[in-house]
Amino acid sequence: MKGYRVLVCSAGTSPALGIVKCYRWLVGGTNHIVTSDLVADVGVSIYSDKHYVVPQYSSPQYFPALQEIIQKERIQVVYPTHLDEILYLSQLGEGLPKWYRELAVLNPPEMVLSANNKPAINALWEQSGGLVPKAFASASDVKDSDFPVIAKPPNGASRGYENIYRIDKRAVLEAIEDRIAGMLVQQCVIGTEHSIDFVAESGTLVSVCARTRSRVEAGLSVLGTTISAKDFVHVVEITLKILPHISFGNIQIMRDESGRDYLIEINPKLPGTLIHSAAAGLNMPLILADMKLGNAVQPVSVTSGLHRMRYHDEIFWSNNGNRWALRDRLR
C-alpha cells in the first residue's frame, strides 16, 4: 500500500499526538510523518520522521516557512491541531493562501466560528429540539436549588479548561462573581459525560464513534470506553442540521440519570482523544486525508466496549541528539 505524506502542525497538542500515532501504527503503507511546532523539544517528534521549528502561526513568516517544508517533504495533507490556530485560520477565511486551503484539513470558516460561539449554538440546539443545561443571565439569577452550576467562557480557546469553574455554594459564587463576569453560567448536569466523534461529507454522516469520558484531567479524557453510537444518532443529526457544512468534529454530551442528553459543546476540530476512536475503527485522520485527496473512503466498523486508559511516557535524549522512550527499551 502506498503511504501518505503528512504534516502535523502544533505538535505539542493532544490531537497532534493522536494523528502521529494513527499514521505510525494504525495506517498501512510506508507513511512519511512530518511535525512542526514553535520548539524543538516536543515529545511526539520521537515518532515523526522529521520535525521542524516554525514561527508563530500569526507571524508573516509562518506560511512561507510552512510552504518550504511542504515542498521539501512533498507533503500531501496538512493537519492544523491547535484550537487557537484553527480559529485564527478561520478568521482569515479566503485570505488563506490557496495552496494551504487545498492541503489543510479544516472545517469551513463559518462552521468553526459558529461552533465556537457557545450561547449561539445552544440557542440553535434548543430550536432544533435538543436539550442544553439551564442558563442564567447573571449570577444573581441562580437560586439555591440550582446548585451546582458551571461558569465557562462563551467562546472556546485552547486550555479553556483553566477558566471553567464548578460552583457548589452561593458563598463561592458571590466570592468569584467579578471573576466570572461575562461568562456563560449554566446548571451542572449530573450524569455521564460522552464524546461523539464524527466525520461527515456534504451534510451526510460518514461514520461516528461514541465513547464515555469516565475520568477527565485538565479537560482531557484519560479513561473511557467506546459504546454503541445508535443512542446518539439524534445528537449527530442535530449537529449536521445546525452546522450543515461541518466535515468533522467532536460533540460532548452529558447524559443525566433519566437518560436525557444535554449538549456541553461542539468542537469543530480533531479531538484530543481521537486515538481511542481510531483504535475502535474510526480513524478520523485517515478518512479526512482520503476525502482531501479524492480517494475512495472505505466503510468502517466501530467496535463497542473498547476500554482505554491514557498514561504518560517519558522521552529521553542525550547530547548527541539520540532520542528514545523508556517503553521501547523495555521490550
mmCIF file of C-alpha atoms in Angstrom, residues 98-220:
data_model
loop_
_atom_site.group_PDB
_atom_site.id
_atom_site.type_symbol
_atom_site.label_atom_id
_atom_site.label_comp_id
_atom_site.label_asym_id
_atom_site.label_seq_id
_atom_site.Cartn_x
_atom_site.Cartn_y
_atom_site.Cartn_z
ATOM 1 C CA LYS A 98 -4.749 28.903 -1.962
ATOM 2 C CA TRP A 99 -2.103 26.175 -1.711
ATOM 3 C CA TYR A 100 -2.728 25.961 2.048
ATOM 4 C CA ARG A 101 -6.510 25.684 1.671
ATOM 5 C CA GLU A 102 -6.013 22.831 -0.789
ATOM 6 C CA LEU A 103 -3.879 20.847 1.665
ATOM 7 C CA ALA A 104 -5.222 21.673 5.132
ATOM 8 C CA VAL A 105 -7.792 19.523 6.938
ATOM 9 C CA LEU A 106 -10.099 22.298 8.137
ATOM 10 C CA ASN A 107 -13.793 22.810 8.534
ATOM 11 C CA PRO A 108 -15.315 25.759 6.627
ATOM 12 C CA PRO A 109 -14.537 29.014 8.491
ATOM 13 C CA GLU A 110 -18.188 29.837 9.180
ATOM 14 C CA MET A 111 -18.700 26.386 10.739
ATOM 15 C CA VAL A 112 -15.687 26.796 13.039
ATOM 16 C CA LEU A 113 -16.663 30.279 14.177
ATOM 17 C CA SER A 114 -20.316 29.314 14.673
ATOM 18 C CA ALA A 115 -19.451 26.212 16.705
ATOM 19 C CA ASN A 116 -17.107 28.273 18.847
ATOM 20 C CA ASN A 117 -19.930 30.631 19.879
ATOM 21 C CA LYS A 118 -21.447 28.584 22.703
ATOM 22 C CA PRO A 119 -24.510 30.754 23.502
ATOM 23 C CA ALA A 120 -25.474 30.892 19.809
ATOM 24 C CA ILE A 121 -25.001 27.134 19.348
ATOM 25 C CA ASN A 122 -27.027 26.440 22.496
ATOM 26 C CA ALA A 123 -29.897 28.531 21.119
ATOM 27 C CA LEU A 124 -29.797 26.704 17.770
ATOM 28 C CA TRP A 125 -29.608 23.359 19.562
ATOM 29 C CA GLU A 126 -32.751 24.106 21.565
ATOM 30 C CA GLN A 127 -34.572 25.368 18.473
ATOM 31 C CA SER A 128 -33.793 22.011 16.831
ATOM 32 C CA GLY A 129 -35.312 20.024 19.696
ATOM 33 C CA GLY A 130 -32.178 19.312 21.724
ATOM 34 C CA LEU A 131 -31.535 19.927 25.405
ATOM 35 C CA VAL A 132 -28.976 22.294 26.931
ATOM 36 C CA PRO A 133 -28.246 22.915 30.608
ATOM 37 C CA LYS A 134 -30.322 25.676 32.194
ATOM 38 C CA ALA A 135 -28.550 29.014 31.712
ATOM 39 C CA PHE A 136 -28.613 32.135 33.871
ATOM 40 C CA ALA A 137 -28.459 35.714 32.648
ATOM 41 C CA SER A 138 -26.432 36.670 35.723
ATOM 42 C CA ALA A 139 -25.091 35.134 38.907
ATOM 43 C CA SER A 140 -27.866 36.804 40.880
ATOM 44 C CA ASP A 141 -30.435 34.711 38.966
ATOM 45 C CA VAL A 142 -29.062 31.462 40.408
ATOM 46 C CA LYS A 143 -31.376 30.066 43.087
ATOM 47 C CA ASP A 144 -30.254 27.825 45.925
ATOM 48 C CA SER A 145 -31.982 24.880 44.245
ATOM 49 C CA ASP A 146 -29.945 25.445 41.058
ATOM 50 C CA PHE A 147 -26.570 24.492 42.527
ATOM 51 C CA PRO A 148 -24.159 23.166 41.432
ATOM 52 C CA VAL A 149 -23.526 25.472 38.471
ATOM 53 C CA ILE A 150 -20.757 25.759 35.911
ATOM 54 C CA ALA A 151 -19.192 29.014 34.717
ATOM 55 C CA LYS A 152 -17.202 28.903 31.478
ATOM 56 C CA PRO A 153 -16.115 31.270 28.685
ATOM 57 C CA PRO A 154 -18.751 31.860 25.980
ATOM 58 C CA ASN A 155 -16.133 31.108 23.325
ATOM 59 C CA GLY A 156 -13.718 28.197 23.215
ATOM 60 C CA ALA A 157 -9.951 28.532 23.357
ATOM 61 C CA SER A 158 -7.008 26.241 23.902
ATOM 62 C CA ARG A 159 -6.580 25.326 27.556
ATOM 63 C CA GLY A 160 -10.119 26.619 28.077
ATOM 64 C CA TYR A 161 -10.470 24.153 30.950
ATOM 65 C CA GLU A 162 -8.357 26.523 33.036
ATOM 66 C CA ASN A 163 -11.230 29.032 33.045
ATOM 67 C CA ILE A 164 -14.041 26.637 33.922
ATOM 68 C CA TYR A 165 -15.456 26.758 37.424
ATOM 69 C CA ARG A 166 -17.793 24.336 39.168
ATOM 70 C CA ILE A 167 -19.581 26.225 41.926
ATOM 71 C CA ASP A 168 -21.429 24.297 44.621
ATOM 72 C CA LYS A 169 -22.374 27.031 47.088
ATOM 73 C CA ARG A 170 -23.753 30.565 46.951
ATOM 74 C CA ALA A 171 -20.895 31.853 49.096
ATOM 75 C CA VAL A 172 -18.379 30.677 46.470
ATOM 76 C CA LEU A 173 -20.468 32.156 43.649
ATOM 77 C CA GLU A 174 -20.562 35.524 45.356
ATOM 78 C CA ALA A 175 -16.836 35.386 46.085
ATOM 79 C CA ILE A 176 -15.888 34.909 42.423
ATOM 80 C CA GLU A 177 -18.735 36.882 40.833
ATOM 81 C CA ASP A 178 -16.365 39.510 39.420
ATOM 82 C CA ARG A 179 -14.052 36.830 38.058
ATOM 83 C CA ILE A 180 -16.820 35.099 36.104
ATOM 84 C CA ALA A 181 -18.434 38.262 34.777
ATOM 85 C CA GLY A 182 -19.289 37.788 31.094
ATOM 86 C CA MET A 183 -19.013 34.016 31.338
ATOM 87 C CA LEU A 184 -21.711 31.507 30.433
ATOM 88 C CA VAL A 185 -23.276 30.294 33.698
ATOM 89 C CA GLN A 186 -25.238 27.036 33.473
ATOM 90 C CA GLN A 187 -26.674 24.446 35.779
ATOM 91 C CA CYS A 188 -24.319 21.498 36.216
ATOM 92 C CA VAL A 189 -25.957 18.362 34.793
ATOM 93 C CA ILE A 190 -25.183 15.328 36.939
ATOM 94 C CA GLY A 191 -24.627 12.212 34.862
ATOM 95 C CA THR A 192 -22.220 10.504 32.481
ATOM 96 C CA GLU A 193 -20.201 12.557 30.031
ATOM 97 C CA HIS A 194 -19.854 11.277 26.464
ATOM 98 C CA SER A 195 -17.838 12.274 23.412
ATOM 99 C CA ILE A 196 -19.173 11.621 19.937
ATOM 100 C CA ASP A 197 -16.522 11.794 17.214
ATOM 101 C CA PHE A 198 -17.862 12.044 13.675
ATOM 102 C CA VAL A 199 -16.940 12.565 10.033
ATOM 103 C CA ALA A 200 -19.451 13.893 7.511
ATOM 104 C CA GLU A 201 -19.429 14.749 3.815
ATOM 105 C CA SER A 202 -21.806 17.253 2.224
ATOM 106 C CA GLY A 203 -24.114 17.095 5.233
ATOM 107 C CA THR A 204 -24.246 13.284 5.271
ATOM 108 C CA LEU A 205 -22.752 11.295 8.127
ATOM 109 C CA VAL A 206 -19.838 9.102 7.041
ATOM 110 C CA SER A 207 -19.012 7.459 10.367
ATOM 111 C CA VAL A 208 -19.313 8.020 14.101
ATOM 112 C CA CYS A 209 -17.817 6.715 17.331
ATOM 113 C CA ALA A 210 -19.301 7.325 20.774
ATOM 114 C CA ARG A 211 -17.247 6.948 23.938
ATOM 115 C CA THR A 212 -17.552 7.710 27.620
ATOM 116 C CA ARG A 213 -15.353 10.244 29.385
ATOM 117 C CA SER A 214 -15.158 8.279 32.613
ATOM 118 C CA ARG A 215 -12.291 10.305 34.043
ATOM 119 C CA VAL A 216 -11.121 13.712 32.853
ATOM 120 C CA GLU A 217 -7.930 15.529 33.807
ATOM 121 C CA ALA A 218 -7.140 19.062 32.625
ATOM 122 C CA GLY A 219 -10.009 18.861 30.155
ATOM 123 C CA LEU A 220 -8.710 15.663 28.544
#
